[in-house]
Each structure stands twice: as C-alpha cells, then as structure tokens.
Tab-separated table of C-alpha atoms in Angstrom:
chain	number	residue	atom	x	y	z
A	160	MET	CA	77.295	80.180	18.633
A	161	LEU	CA	74.138	80.276	16.342
A	162	THR	CA	72.943	83.561	15.010
A	163	ARG	CA	69.203	84.505	15.282
A	164	ASP	CA	68.814	83.931	11.565
A	165	ALA	CA	70.444	80.458	11.661
A	166	PHE	CA	68.261	79.432	14.642
A	167	GLN	CA	65.104	80.718	12.913
A	168	GLN	CA	66.082	78.665	9.870
A	169	LEU	CA	66.637	75.496	11.992
A	170	TYR	CA	63.297	76.097	13.765
A	171	GLU	CA	61.438	76.338	10.406
A	172	GLN	CA	63.042	73.262	9.083
A	173	GLY	CA	62.175	71.384	12.317
A	174	LEU	CA	58.523	72.495	11.953
A	175	GLU	CA	58.440	71.445	8.343
A	176	ALA	CA	59.849	67.920	9.224
A	177	LEU	CA	57.446	67.640	12.215
A	178	PHE	CA	54.427	68.642	9.975
A	179	ALA	CA	55.522	66.238	7.368
A	180	PHE	CA	55.770	63.493	10.014
A	181	TYR	CA	52.293	64.271	11.405
A	182	GLN	CA	50.902	64.419	7.851
A	183	GLN	CA	52.386	61.049	7.012
A	184	GLN	CA	51.029	59.550	10.299
A	185	ALA	CA	47.581	60.996	9.521
A	186	GLU	CA	47.573	59.463	6.094
A	187	GLN	CA	48.638	56.156	7.636
A	188	LEU	CA	45.865	56.409	10.236
A	189	HIS	CA	43.326	57.207	7.600
A	190	LYS	CA	44.410	54.197	5.566
A	191	THR	CA	44.429	51.965	8.708
A	192	THR	CA	40.890	53.282	9.509
A	193	ALA	CA	39.713	52.510	5.947
A	194	ASP	CA	41.228	49.004	6.217
A	195	LEU	CA	39.540	48.526	9.447
A	196	HIS	CA	36.136	49.438	8.040
A	197	THR	CA	36.850	47.110	5.188
A	198	ALA	CA	37.673	44.345	7.649
A	199	GLN	CA	34.448	44.965	9.634
A	200	GLU	CA	32.405	44.822	6.510
A	201	MET	CA	34.183	41.533	5.445
A	202	LEU	CA	33.586	40.249	9.052
A	203	LEU	CA	29.876	40.998	8.856
A	204	LEU	CA	29.605	39.394	5.436
A	205	LEU	CA	31.546	36.295	6.659
A	206	THR	CA	29.281	36.273	9.706
A	207	GLU	CA	26.119	36.289	7.511
A	208	GLN	CA	27.634	33.634	5.219
A	209	THR	CA	28.429	31.497	8.253
A	210	LYS	CA	24.994	31.735	9.533
A	211	GLU	CA	23.644	30.742	6.134
A	212	VAL	CA	26.055	27.882	5.899
A	213	GLN	CA	25.011	26.754	9.369
A	214	HIS	CA	21.362	26.870	8.319
A	215	GLN	CA	22.267	24.876	5.267
A	216	ILE	CA	24.135	22.306	7.345
A	217	THR	CA	21.214	22.009	9.743
A	218	ALA	CA	18.786	21.498	6.834
A	219	LEU	CA	21.023	18.900	5.272
A	220	LYS	CA	21.363	17.063	8.647
A	221	ASN	CA	17.577	17.215	8.997
A	222	GLN	CA	17.283	15.830	5.386
A	223	ILE	CA	19.752	13.101	6.082
A	224	ARG	CA	17.856	12.182	9.193
A	225	GLU	CA	14.707	12.104	7.388
A	226	LEU	CA	16.113	9.989	4.588
A	227	GLU	CA	17.562	7.605	7.180
A	228	ALA	CA	14.297	7.429	8.975
A	229	ARG	CA	12.594	6.611	5.650
A	230	LEU	CA	15.035	3.910	4.833
A	231	ASN	CA	14.480	2.346	8.303
A	232	LYS	CA	10.789	2.269	7.949
A	233	ASP	CA	9.240	-1.041	7.315
A	234	SER	CA	6.058	-2.935	8.280
A	235	HIS	CA	6.889	-3.033	11.950
A	236	ASN	CA	7.331	0.718	12.541
A	237	SER	CA	5.050	2.306	9.893
A	238	SER	CA	1.912	1.582	7.864
A	239	LYS	CA	3.869	-0.036	5.042
A	240	PRO	CA	2.608	-3.513	4.116
A	241	PRO	CA	4.913	-6.503	5.034
A	242	SER	CA	5.259	-7.198	1.185
A	243	SER	CA	7.260	-3.958	0.944
A	244	ASP	CA	9.965	-5.286	3.269
A	245	GLY	CA	11.476	-7.393	0.465
A	246	LEU	CA	13.194	-10.734	0.616
A	247	GLY	CA	15.965	-9.469	2.932
A	248	LYS	CA	13.373	-8.674	5.623
A	249	LYS	CA	15.081	-8.075	8.963
A	250	PRO	CA	13.577	-9.677	11.985
A	251	THR	CA	11.214	-7.448	13.898
A	252	PRO	CA	12.528	-6.418	17.274
A	253	HIS	CA	9.170	-6.899	18.841
A	254	SER	CA	5.591	-7.191	17.995
A	255	LEU	CA	2.604	-5.022	19.073
A	256	ARG	CA	0.508	-8.153	19.664
A	257	GLN	CA	0.421	-9.315	23.273
A	258	LYS	CA	1.373	-12.979	24.012
A	259	THR	CA	-1.479	-15.247	24.942
A	260	GLY	CA	0.668	-17.902	26.466
A	261	ARG	CA	-0.660	-20.603	24.072
A	262	LYS	CA	1.506	-22.870	21.949
A	263	GLN	CA	1.882	-22.384	18.156
A	264	GLY	CA	-0.335	-24.416	15.854
A	265	GLU	CA	-3.775	-25.714	16.291
A	266	GLN	CA	-5.230	-25.282	19.681
A	267	LYS	CA	-6.889	-28.107	21.819
A	268	GLY	CA	-10.421	-28.749	20.790
A	269	HIS	CA	-9.907	-27.589	17.143
A	270	PRO	CA	-12.444	-29.612	15.005
A	271	GLY	CA	-10.060	-30.168	12.098
A	272	ASN	CA	-10.909	-30.818	8.469
A	273	THR	CA	-10.703	-34.540	8.179
A	274	LEU	CA	-12.840	-36.166	5.448
A	275	SER	CA	-15.711	-38.324	6.789
A	276	PHE	CA	-17.299	-41.430	5.078
A	277	SER	CA	-20.477	-40.763	3.144
A	278	ALA	CA	-23.460	-42.978	4.011
A	279	SER	CA	-24.928	-42.721	0.623
A	280	PRO	CA	-22.053	-42.661	-2.026
A	281	ASP	CA	-23.083	-41.685	-5.619
A	282	HIS	CA	-21.191	-44.709	-7.058
A	283	SER	CA	-20.063	-48.090	-5.827
A	284	ILE	CA	-17.523	-50.246	-7.708
A	285	PRO	CA	-16.852	-53.746	-6.403
A	286	HIS	CA	-13.420	-55.268	-6.719
A	287	ILE	CA	-13.671	-59.065	-6.749
A	288	PRO	CA	-10.619	-61.379	-6.645
A	289	THR	CA	-10.613	-63.803	-9.556
A	290	CYS	CA	-8.322	-66.565	-8.319
A	291	CYS	CA	-7.016	-67.831	-4.991
A	292	ALA	CA	-3.682	-66.378	-3.873
A	293	GLY	CA	-2.828	-69.813	-2.264
A	294	CYS	CA	-3.591	-72.624	-4.867
A	295	GLY	CA	-4.717	-70.493	-7.802
A	296	ALA	CA	-8.246	-71.940	-8.027
A	297	SER	CA	-11.078	-69.833	-9.460
A	298	LEU	CA	-13.121	-67.871	-6.756
A	299	GLU	CA	-16.195	-67.467	-8.927
A	300	GLY	CA	-19.107	-68.264	-6.685
A	301	ALA	CA	-16.981	-68.407	-3.542
A	302	VAL	CA	-18.289	-67.207	-0.257
A	303	VAL	CA	-17.703	-63.588	0.691
A	304	VAL	CA	-16.252	-63.493	4.170
A	305	ALA	CA	-15.387	-59.826	4.636
A	306	GLN	CA	-15.401	-56.483	2.764
A	307	GLN	CA	-13.268	-53.356	3.104
A	308	HIS	CA	-14.500	-49.899	1.939
A	309	ARG	CA	-12.691	-46.922	0.679
A	310	GLN	CA	-14.081	-43.752	-0.769
A	311	VAL	CA	-12.630	-41.228	-3.297
A	312	VAL	CA	-14.175	-37.789	-3.062
A	313	ASP	CA	-13.767	-36.074	-6.492
A	314	LEU	CA	-15.425	-33.691	-8.996
A	315	PRO	CA	-17.870	-35.014	-11.456
A	316	PRO	CA	-17.008	-34.645	-15.176
A	317	LEU	CA	-17.414	-30.860	-15.769
A	318	ARG	CA	-19.497	-29.880	-18.707
A	319	LEU	CA	-22.085	-27.240	-19.610
A	320	GLU	CA	-25.817	-28.176	-19.582
A	321	VAL	CA	-28.067	-26.652	-22.274
A	322	THR	CA	-31.631	-25.965	-21.022
A	323	GLN	CA	-34.125	-25.217	-23.738
A	324	HIS	CA	-37.065	-22.958	-22.820
A	325	ILE	CA	-40.202	-23.327	-24.831
A	326	ALA	CA	-42.814	-20.600	-24.622
A	327	GLN	CA	-46.124	-21.967	-25.929
A	328	SER	CA	-48.888	-19.762	-27.479
A	329	ARG	CA	-52.411	-21.050	-26.975
A	330	ARG	CA	-55.702	-19.701	-28.336
A	331	CYS	CA	-58.633	-19.460	-26.053
A	332	GLY	CA	-62.200	-20.310	-27.098
A	333	CYS	CA	-62.784	-16.564	-27.214
A	334	GLY	CA	-60.326	-16.298	-29.980
A	335	VAL	CA	-57.451	-14.494	-28.019
A	336	THR	CA	-53.945	-16.051	-28.378
A	337	THR	CA	-51.860	-15.947	-25.167
A	338	THR	CA	-48.076	-16.522	-25.188
A	339	ALA	CA	-46.171	-17.703	-22.055
A	340	ALA	CA	-43.387	-15.413	-20.763
A	341	PHE	CA	-39.847	-16.474	-20.786
A	342	PRO	CA	-38.015	-16.425	-17.333
A	343	GLN	CA	-35.479	-13.689	-16.688
A	344	ALA	CA	-32.667	-16.173	-17.138
A	345	ALA	CA	-33.707	-16.617	-20.847
A	346	GLU	CA	-34.108	-13.004	-21.923
A	347	GLU	CA	-32.108	-13.583	-25.127
A	348	PRO	CA	-32.375	-16.282	-27.815
A	349	ILE	CA	-29.224	-17.847	-26.477
A	350	GLN	CA	-27.257	-16.917	-23.458
A	351	TYR	CA	-25.167	-18.155	-20.622
A	352	GLY	CA	-27.104	-18.963	-17.457
A	353	PRO	CA	-26.818	-17.285	-13.927
A	354	ARG	CA	-24.504	-19.971	-12.422
A	355	LEU	CA	-21.789	-19.542	-15.156
A	356	LYS	CA	-22.093	-15.842	-14.985
A	357	ALA	CA	-21.887	-15.924	-11.232
A	358	LEU	CA	-18.686	-18.105	-11.377
A	359	GLY	CA	-17.131	-15.604	-13.816
A	360	VAL	CA	-17.818	-12.653	-11.479
A	361	TYR	CA	-16.729	-14.739	-8.405
A	362	LEU	CA	-13.261	-15.490	-10.084
A	363	ARG	CA	-12.739	-11.926	-11.421
A	364	ASP	CA	-14.067	-9.677	-8.631
A	365	TYR	CA	-13.878	-11.798	-5.504
A	366	GLN	CA	-10.816	-14.061	-6.117
A	367	LEU	CA	-9.361	-11.119	-8.134
A	368	LEU	CA	-8.227	-13.073	-11.210
A	369	PRO	CA	-7.507	-10.751	-14.273
A	370	PHE	CA	-10.251	-11.020	-16.849
A	371	ALA	CA	-8.056	-12.713	-19.369
A	372	ARG	CA	-7.137	-15.504	-16.856
A	373	THR	CA	-10.827	-15.811	-15.765
A	374	SER	CA	-11.865	-16.284	-19.494
A	375	GLN	CA	-9.050	-18.790	-19.947
A	376	LEU	CA	-10.083	-20.847	-16.915
A	377	LEU	CA	-13.733	-20.949	-18.068
A	378	THR	CA	-12.577	-21.925	-21.567
A	379	ASP	CA	-10.360	-24.654	-20.323
A	380	VAL	CA	-12.880	-26.159	-17.886
A	381	PHE	CA	-16.204	-25.564	-19.642
A	382	GLY	CA	-15.389	-24.469	-23.153
A	383	ALA	CA	-17.192	-21.169	-22.465
A	384	THR	CA	-16.034	-17.674	-23.400
A	385	LEU	CA	-17.535	-14.794	-21.482
A	386	CYS	CA	-17.159	-11.204	-22.453
A	387	LYS	CA	-16.801	-8.185	-20.108
A	388	ALA	CA	-20.227	-6.849	-20.777
A	389	THR	CA	-21.744	-10.087	-19.548
A	390	LEU	CA	-20.028	-9.812	-16.283
A	391	ARG	CA	-20.608	-6.076	-15.955
A	392	ALA	CA	-24.332	-6.586	-16.099
A	393	CYS	CA	-24.090	-7.831	-12.408
A	394	CYS	CA	-23.015	-4.274	-11.160
A	395	ALA	CA	-26.077	-2.477	-12.479
A	396	ARG	CA	-28.449	-4.749	-10.626
A	397	LEU	CA	-26.683	-3.941	-7.283
A	398	GLU	CA	-27.427	-0.286	-7.190
A	399	PRO	CA	-30.444	-0.534	-4.871
A	400	VAL	CA	-28.324	-2.889	-2.596
A	401	SER	CA	-25.470	-0.438	-2.497
A	402	GLU	CA	-27.776	2.372	-1.640
A	403	THR	CA	-29.217	0.254	1.193
A	404	ILE	CA	-25.654	-0.354	2.652
A	405	ARG	CA	-24.804	3.420	2.408
A	406	LYS	CA	-27.899	4.375	4.441
A	407	ALA	CA	-27.315	1.722	7.019
A	408	LEU	CA	-23.816	2.971	7.614
A	409	ILE	CA	-24.985	6.525	8.095
A	410	ALA	CA	-27.255	5.258	10.889
A	411	SER	CA	-24.522	3.091	12.642
A	412	PRO	CA	-23.174	4.387	15.980
A	413	VAL	CA	-19.515	3.751	15.153
A	414	LEU	CA	-18.002	3.902	11.637
A	415	HIS	CA	-14.529	2.895	10.364
A	416	CYS	CA	-13.090	5.111	7.567
A	417	ASP	CA	-10.053	4.892	5.456
A	418	GLU	CA	-8.761	5.550	1.928
A	419	THR	CA	-6.077	4.257	-0.447
A	420	GLY	CA	-4.680	5.245	-3.789
A	421	MET	CA	-5.717	3.666	-7.130
A	422	ARG	CA	-4.713	4.294	-10.763
A	423	VAL	CA	-7.727	5.112	-12.921
A	424	GLU	CA	-7.414	6.261	-16.468
A	425	GLY	CA	-3.671	6.636	-15.870
A	426	LYS	CA	-4.191	9.130	-13.032
A	427	LEU	CA	-4.141	8.874	-9.339
A	428	HIS	CA	-7.508	8.383	-7.791
A	429	TRP	CA	-8.667	7.340	-4.256
A	430	VAL	CA	-10.833	4.576	-3.092
A	431	HIS	CA	-12.798	5.555	0.056
A	432	SER	CA	-14.129	3.006	2.381
A	433	ALA	CA	-16.781	3.263	5.176
A	434	SER	CA	-17.372	-0.008	7.142
A	435	THR	CA	-18.684	-1.703	10.227
A	436	SER	CA	-18.200	-5.297	11.412
A	437	THR	CA	-21.102	-6.429	9.062
A	438	LEU	CA	-21.122	-3.877	6.216
A	439	THR	CA	-18.676	-2.448	3.754
A	440	TYR	CA	-19.053	0.569	1.311
A	441	TYR	CA	-16.465	1.568	-1.346
A	442	THR	CA	-16.398	4.524	-3.670
A	443	CYS	CA	-13.820	5.812	-6.067
A	444	ALA	CA	-13.096	9.527	-6.451
A	445	PRO	CA	-10.188	11.847	-7.853
A	446	SER	CA	-9.858	13.545	-4.505
A	447	ARG	CA	-8.321	12.010	-1.322
A	448	GLY	CA	-9.703	14.788	0.910
A	449	LYS	CA	-13.102	16.104	1.822
A	450	LYS	CA	-14.385	16.188	-1.848
A	451	GLY	CA	-13.797	12.480	-2.110
A	452	SER	CA	-15.489	11.789	1.206
A	453	ASP	CA	-18.430	14.040	0.297
A	454	ALA	CA	-18.928	12.236	-2.986
A	455	ALA	CA	-19.127	8.921	-0.990
A	456	GLY	CA	-22.175	10.314	0.738
A	457	VAL	CA	-21.655	8.794	4.083
A	458	LEU	CA	-19.662	11.118	6.344
A	459	PRO	CA	-21.678	14.301	5.532
A	460	SER	CA	-24.795	12.894	7.083
A	461	PHE	CA	-23.065	10.720	9.776
A	462	THR	CA	-23.690	11.649	13.431
A	463	GLY	CA	-21.955	8.904	15.325
A	464	THR	CA	-18.279	8.364	16.006
A	465	ALA	CA	-15.937	7.933	13.073
A	466	VAL	CA	-12.774	5.930	13.675
A	467	HIS	CA	-9.909	6.987	11.348
A	468	ASP	CA	-6.226	7.854	11.107
A	469	GLY	CA	-4.723	11.417	11.383
A	470	TRP	CA	-5.726	12.540	7.947
A	471	CYS	CA	-6.894	16.198	8.440
A	472	SER	CA	-9.975	16.014	6.128
A	473	TYR	CA	-11.750	13.689	8.506
A	474	GLY	CA	-11.768	16.444	11.191
A	475	GLN	CA	-13.830	18.710	9.013
A	476	TYR	CA	-17.018	16.668	9.721
A	477	GLY	CA	-19.188	17.448	12.751
A	478	CYS	CA	-19.525	13.831	13.940
A	479	GLY	CA	-17.544	12.327	16.791
A	480	HIS	CA	-14.016	11.301	16.166
A	481	ALA	CA	-11.628	8.643	17.418
A	482	LEU	CA	-8.053	8.114	16.195
A	483	CYS	CA	-6.469	4.885	15.372
A	484	ASN	CA	-3.966	3.904	18.009
A	485	ALA	CA	-2.300	1.208	15.841
A	486	HIS	CA	-1.029	4.117	13.727
A	487	HIS	CA	0.318	5.835	16.898
A	488	LEU	CA	2.008	2.645	18.074
A	489	ARG	CA	3.797	2.255	14.734
A	490	GLU	CA	4.846	5.865	14.716
A	491	LEU	CA	6.146	5.714	18.339
A	492	ILE	CA	8.293	2.524	17.650
A	493	PRO	CA	11.198	4.187	15.694
A	494	PHE	CA	11.542	6.884	18.405
A	495	SER	CA	11.584	4.194	21.060
A	496	GLU	CA	14.169	2.292	19.192
A	497	GLU	CA	16.350	5.442	18.874
A	498	GLY	CA	16.364	5.594	22.634
A	499	ALA	CA	13.496	8.098	23.347
A	500	LEU	CA	12.179	6.883	26.911
A	501	TRP	CA	8.949	8.840	26.523
A	502	ALA	CA	7.971	6.974	23.286
A	503	GLY	CA	8.630	3.599	24.795
A	504	LYS	CA	6.632	4.525	27.942
A	505	MET	CA	3.767	5.893	25.746
A	506	ILE	CA	3.605	2.643	23.937
A	507	SER	CA	3.351	0.721	27.206
A	508	LEU	CA	0.705	3.099	28.539
A	509	LEU	CA	-1.566	2.798	25.477
A	510	VAL	CA	-1.286	-1.039	25.516
A	511	GLU	CA	-2.016	-1.034	29.300
A	512	ILE	CA	-5.057	1.018	28.827
A	513	LYS	CA	-6.177	-1.286	26.076
A	514	THR	CA	-5.712	-4.367	28.368
A	515	SER	CA	-7.547	-2.696	31.112
A	516	VAL	CA	-10.556	-1.931	28.880
A	517	GLU	CA	-10.601	-5.510	27.620
A	518	ARG	CA	-10.458	-6.805	31.145
A	519	ALA	CA	-13.389	-4.500	32.237
A	520	ARG	CA	-15.378	-5.450	29.180
A	521	SER	CA	-14.994	-9.196	29.946
A	522	LYS	CA	-16.447	-8.525	33.316
A	523	ARG	CA	-19.478	-6.859	31.600
A	524	ARG	CA	-18.476	-3.428	32.846
A	525	GLU	CA	-19.399	-0.366	30.743
A	526	HIS	CA	-16.576	1.936	31.740
A	527	LEU	CA	-13.429	2.114	33.807
A	528	SER	CA	-13.573	3.560	37.387
A	529	PRO	CA	-13.076	7.356	37.430
A	530	LEU	CA	-9.985	6.964	39.628
A	531	LEU	CA	-8.408	4.655	37.097
A	532	GLU	CA	-9.266	6.942	34.219
A	533	ALA	CA	-7.691	9.876	36.071
A	534	HIS	CA	-4.616	7.794	36.800
A	535	PHE	CA	-4.198	7.002	33.061
A	536	GLU	CA	-4.760	10.655	32.054
A	537	GLY	CA	-2.181	11.826	34.551
A	538	ARG	CA	0.471	9.433	33.181
A	539	TYR	CA	-0.419	10.485	29.619
A	540	GLN	CA	0.152	14.127	30.470
A	541	LYS	CA	3.332	13.422	32.029
A	542	LEU	CA	4.699	11.535	29.122
A	543	LEU	CA	3.728	14.463	26.867
A	544	LYS	CA	5.646	16.866	28.985
A	545	GLN	CA	8.734	14.600	28.824
A	546	GLY	CA	8.405	14.329	25.062
A	547	TYR	CA	8.063	18.137	24.677
A	548	ALA	CA	11.152	18.580	26.775
A	549	ALA	CA	13.110	16.135	24.628
A	550	ASN	CA	11.821	17.671	21.383
A	551	PRO	CA	11.822	21.472	21.664
A	552	PRO	CA	10.563	23.737	18.854
A	553	PRO	CA	13.106	24.639	16.167
A	554	LYS	CA	15.206	27.781	16.619
A	555	ASP	CA	16.239	30.354	14.122
A	556	PRO	CA	14.027	29.180	11.226
A	557	PRO	CA	15.227	30.367	7.709
A	558	ARG	CA	14.164	33.970	7.059
A	559	ASP	CA	13.206	33.221	3.379
A	560	LYS	CA	10.357	30.823	4.342
A	561	ARG	CA	6.950	31.883	5.342
A	562	GLY	CA	4.402	30.279	7.644
A	563	ARG	CA	5.167	28.081	10.649
A	564	PRO	CA	8.595	26.552	10.992
A	565	LYS	CA	8.868	22.983	10.139
A	566	GLN	CA	8.587	20.619	13.201
A	567	THR	CA	10.409	17.333	13.648
A	568	PRO	CA	8.365	14.199	13.205
A	569	ALA	CA	8.524	13.464	16.972
A	570	ARG	CA	7.342	16.823	17.830
A	571	ASN	CA	4.562	16.512	15.140
A	572	LEU	CA	3.344	13.302	16.763
A	573	LEU	CA	3.504	14.900	20.198
A	574	LEU	CA	1.236	17.833	19.055
A	575	ARG	CA	-1.308	15.403	17.648
A	576	LEU	CA	-1.293	13.312	20.771
A	577	ASP	CA	-1.762	16.425	22.793
A	578	THR	CA	-4.224	18.331	20.622
A	579	HIS	CA	-6.445	15.352	20.015
A	580	ARG	CA	-5.990	13.504	23.384
A	581	LYS	CA	-9.759	12.935	23.707
A	582	GLN	CA	-9.858	11.242	20.319
A	583	VAL	CA	-6.784	9.232	21.135
A	584	LEU	CA	-8.262	7.928	24.418
A	585	ALA	CA	-11.870	7.697	23.121
A	586	PHE	CA	-11.752	3.826	23.414
A	587	MET	CA	-11.085	4.349	27.127
A	588	TYR	CA	-14.050	6.620	27.690
A	589	ASP	CA	-16.505	4.511	25.392
A	590	PHE	CA	-16.114	0.784	25.221
A	591	ALA	CA	-18.105	0.765	22.030
A	592	ILE	CA	-15.264	2.528	20.300
A	593	PRO	CA	-12.363	0.220	19.309
A	594	PHE	CA	-8.637	0.786	20.020
A	595	ASP	CA	-7.602	0.835	16.395
A	596	ASN	CA	-8.925	1.174	12.790
A	597	ASN	CA	-7.614	-2.340	11.687
A	598	LEU	CA	-11.147	-3.150	10.367
A	599	ALA	CA	-10.944	-0.506	7.749
A	600	GLU	CA	-7.403	-1.467	6.821
A	601	ARG	CA	-8.491	-5.109	6.403
A	602	ASP	CA	-11.333	-3.926	4.185
A	603	LEU	CA	-8.848	-1.954	1.834
A	604	ARG	CA	-6.315	-4.804	1.720
A	605	MET	CA	-8.319	-6.518	-1.063
A	606	ILE	CA	-8.378	-3.272	-3.100
A	607	LYS	CA	-4.534	-3.165	-2.910
A	608	LEU	CA	-4.333	-6.794	-3.744
A	609	ARG	CA	-6.478	-6.330	-6.877
A	610	GLN	CA	-4.232	-3.410	-7.953
A	611	LYS	CA	-1.050	-5.525	-7.488
A	612	ILE	CA	-2.493	-8.317	-9.597
A	613	SER	CA	-4.335	-6.523	-12.304
A	614	GLY	CA	-3.084	-2.879	-12.012
A	615	GLY	CA	-5.427	0.086	-12.133
A	616	PHE	CA	-8.657	0.631	-14.085
A	617	ARG	CA	-8.912	1.960	-17.717
A	618	THR	CA	-12.217	3.792	-17.020
A	619	LEU	CA	-13.840	5.523	-14.010
A	620	SER	CA	-16.986	3.617	-14.622
A	621	GLY	CA	-15.054	0.321	-14.377
A	622	ALA	CA	-13.676	1.403	-10.887
A	623	ALA	CA	-17.195	2.418	-9.717
A	624	ASP	CA	-18.538	-1.010	-10.797
A	625	PHE	CA	-15.808	-2.823	-8.966
A	626	CYS	CA	-16.382	-0.740	-5.787
A	627	ARG	CA	-19.970	-1.331	-5.939
A	628	LEU	CA	-19.609	-5.134	-6.346
A	629	ARG	CA	-16.863	-5.411	-3.656
A	630	SER	CA	-19.143	-3.530	-1.282
A	631	TYR	CA	-21.850	-6.175	-1.768
A	632	LEU	CA	-19.416	-9.177	-1.599
A	633	SER	CA	-17.516	-7.856	1.486
A	634	SER	CA	-20.775	-7.213	3.344
A	635	LEU	CA	-22.035	-10.791	2.567
A	636	ARG	CA	-18.700	-12.260	3.616
A	637	LYS	CA	-18.770	-10.460	6.948
A	638	GLN	CA	-22.301	-11.835	7.495
A	639	GLY	CA	-21.198	-15.389	6.751
A	640	LYS	CA	-23.232	-15.880	3.508
A	641	ASN	CA	-22.263	-17.925	0.455
A	642	ILE	CA	-20.708	-15.590	-2.199
A	643	LEU	CA	-21.208	-17.846	-5.171
A	644	ALA	CA	-24.923	-18.517	-4.342
A	645	ALA	CA	-25.368	-14.748	-3.816
A	646	LEU	CA	-23.894	-13.776	-7.116
A	647	GLU	CA	-26.095	-16.388	-8.819
A	648	SER	CA	-29.163	-14.709	-7.061
A	649	VAL	CA	-28.138	-11.379	-8.624
A	650	PHE	CA	-28.223	-12.811	-12.126
A	651	ARG	CA	-31.538	-14.395	-11.450
A	652	GLY	CA	-32.985	-10.912	-10.596
A	653	CYS	CA	-33.436	-11.182	-6.848
A	654	PRO	CA	-30.085	-10.273	-5.172
A	655	GLU	CA	-29.315	-11.922	-1.778
A	656	PRO	CA	-30.441	-9.242	0.744
A	657	VAL	CA	-27.834	-7.702	3.006
A	658	ALA	CA	-28.707	-7.634	6.680
A	659	VAL	CA	-28.616	-3.991	7.928
A	660	GLY	CA	-30.229	-4.378	11.295
C-alpha cells in the first residue's frame, strides 16, 4: 500500500508528464497553424498567378486568332487588292457580284472593232503581172479584166518637224517701228512644241511610265530628249482649273471621299481624293486624318452627303454621311465563312436592299414604300441582336490596362453597324446616294499603280504637281474628252475646260 508521500510524488510526476504532453501538443498545433497560414498564402499567390496565366493564355489565343484572321485575309474578304493574293491565289468561295444570267464574252449586238476599208487611201500601189501564168507571154498592154483591193493601215514615218517663226519689224511712215509678237508656242529661241510636250506628259503622268522610260521612248522614236522642267511646266498652268474642280465638288450634292498612303521624301504621306462621276480632285498631305482633309479644302465647306469608309476623321465634319457597304460586305465575309449565321444573313439583307432599290429606281420611283423600309429595318435590328448574343463583351479585362477593354473584330463591326445604321442604310432612304464607295476606290487605283511602277516622290512639290495633273486628266477622262488633245491645249496656253455643271 502506497504511502501519502509516495502517492503525492506519483501525482506530481503525472502532472509534469501531462503538462509536458500538452505543451508538446500546443507547440505542434502552433506549428501546424503557421504551416496552414503559409499554405493559405501560397494558395492565394498560386490563385493570382493562375489568373494571370489565364489572362496571358486568353491574350495569346486572341493574338493567334488575329494572326490567323490576318493570314486568311485576301482580296475577297478584305480591302486588299487582288495583286496582293500572290501567284498561289486560292479560288474565291463566292463573289459579291450578282449573276446577270448572260453568257461570258461579248454580248449580242456588240459593235466590235473590225477594220473598215477607207474610201480615200493616202497611197495606192498597183501590182501588175508581167507574164502569163499559162504560156509565159508578156502581159504588157493586156486588157485588165478584174482588180482586187487590200489595204494596210500603218503609221507614217515618225520624224520631228521644225517650224521656224519669223517676227518682222516694219517701220511706219510716221517713223515708228513695230515688231510682230511671237506666239506662245515660240517663247524661247528654240524649244519643243506643244504636241511633243503633251505626249511626254501623257506617257509619264497618264500612262504612268517612269520619266527615264518616257525619255528613252521619245529618244528612240523621235530623237528628242525632254527634261523634267519641260514637263513640269504643264502643272503650273492648271492651277485655275484645279481650283474650279475643287469649288464644283463643294457644291455637289453627293461626294465620294477616300485616302491612300504614298511615300514622299522618304516618309509616309497620304493622297486624299474627293470625286463625283464627272470630277476628281487629289491632294497630298502628311496627315491621314482631319488635318489632311482640311488641307484639301473640300470637306470643311461641303454641305451635301459624303460617301466614305469607317475612318473616324470623316465623322468630324458637319455634312451628311453615308458609309460604304462594299467594305461591310468584305468585313462580314470572314465571319460568315467561320459559321456565324448572323453575318451571312446580314450580307444577304444588304444585297437584297440594294436589289430592291435598283428595281424601284428602274421603275422611276424616288423611294421605297414605308412598309418595305420598316420591314428591312426590323430584319436589320434582329440580326444585330443575334450578332450581339454571339459576340458578348469581353469579361475580366486585364487590370493593368486603362480605357475601354478591347473588343473582338466581330463586335467592333456590330457596334459600327448599330451606331451608324442611318449612314449604313442611307442608300435605302435616298436613291441619289450609292450603295458603296467604289467610285473613290477606282479613282485611287491609278495612284497606287503609279506607286508600284515608280515608287514614291522625292519632293512634296512633285507629289502636289502629280495630284493636280491627275485631277485634271481623271476629270477629262470621266467626261469622255481626248486626253492628248487636252494636254496639247495646256501647252498652247488655253487648257481644255472641265465641265462642272
């Protein structure tokens, strides 16, 4: 049997052991709690890193999608020219042009270009047989029983003509001597005439041959060598005509506007065009935006309806606006090819409205019926809703970027079609407004062709001269006038007038 002291000793030993155990457990709990806090902090860090990685993955996916879309763009689904498609051009899935049902080639009733016999040939060369093909006897003096005619149409021998102008001085009975004035074509002691100068400008600035090749051609054909200053004199005489074209465009009810890049003095400049079906006006400026358009001097004073693409600087002018639907169709094609139903239906709707307008115009109507307009507007709104549902706004934009989150190309197009729907459908409300801006694009095509052939301009004055001259030539071509004769009239001091009525 334990004594009291032995029991007390065992009790104290047990308490010490229990206290040590609890102290050990408390230390273990504290360590576990610290490890838990560390694990929580690591979990939060990993969560943040995971979100950041997800954002990076999303950004990379979007970048891959954008790069793939860029690689898939060609002339049928963007504004790129067909020449950029390359030799391995893939066949276009479908064309935006509507089938007419006519066969390919020349249509019935086409006049053709067959040569016709001249009633008064410049030269006649008789070919007389000398001996009989049967017996070999001489045919000199034999009776002519039949004749066959053949004509050869060719250039005469090309040579320069030298015209000498003689200005006489005569003395009157009163003692005063009067000297005759030389014509404007003979301002210098010796110079080239207006026809040769006009041909040089025609080859260089209308047919877009480089100056070196133009000079070589004139040397090979005529033995003449023209300098740039001789050809540049044409542009200075066209300043009044250019101003007349500019003022006429300001007064026009509908104006087509566009711009394209051009290298000038080794830097990127922009050629701005303003045009109608009969007039064209080009200017060159360092800016693509409003500063460049202001420098052209047309849009700031224009009060009609300007037809253009979605470039934002055009919207800063107070005139009426109509957007080019050829651009919209090309932008809708890639989404339609990717399987977006709303895009394919929007293409069909725009083409259907265009067909209805053309049909109504052929019947001499001035507008569509209000019921049909409301029907088209309802379908347009319905397709926009479908597009928005298929292309929601982006979620969780990166926190380090300011401003509005970047939208997808499809949503950007939808926002434009929605915000500017009156400008998109302007051709439906007013038949004087065209469906597209192809006229302006055709006017700029020669500018791009000149750039491909000869590159950019070394000086801004050279680019300005080219723009002024092309404005004159393009306007005359639209009006069906002879370009070479018009250039000759410029060098004679009385430029062919441009009709502005």
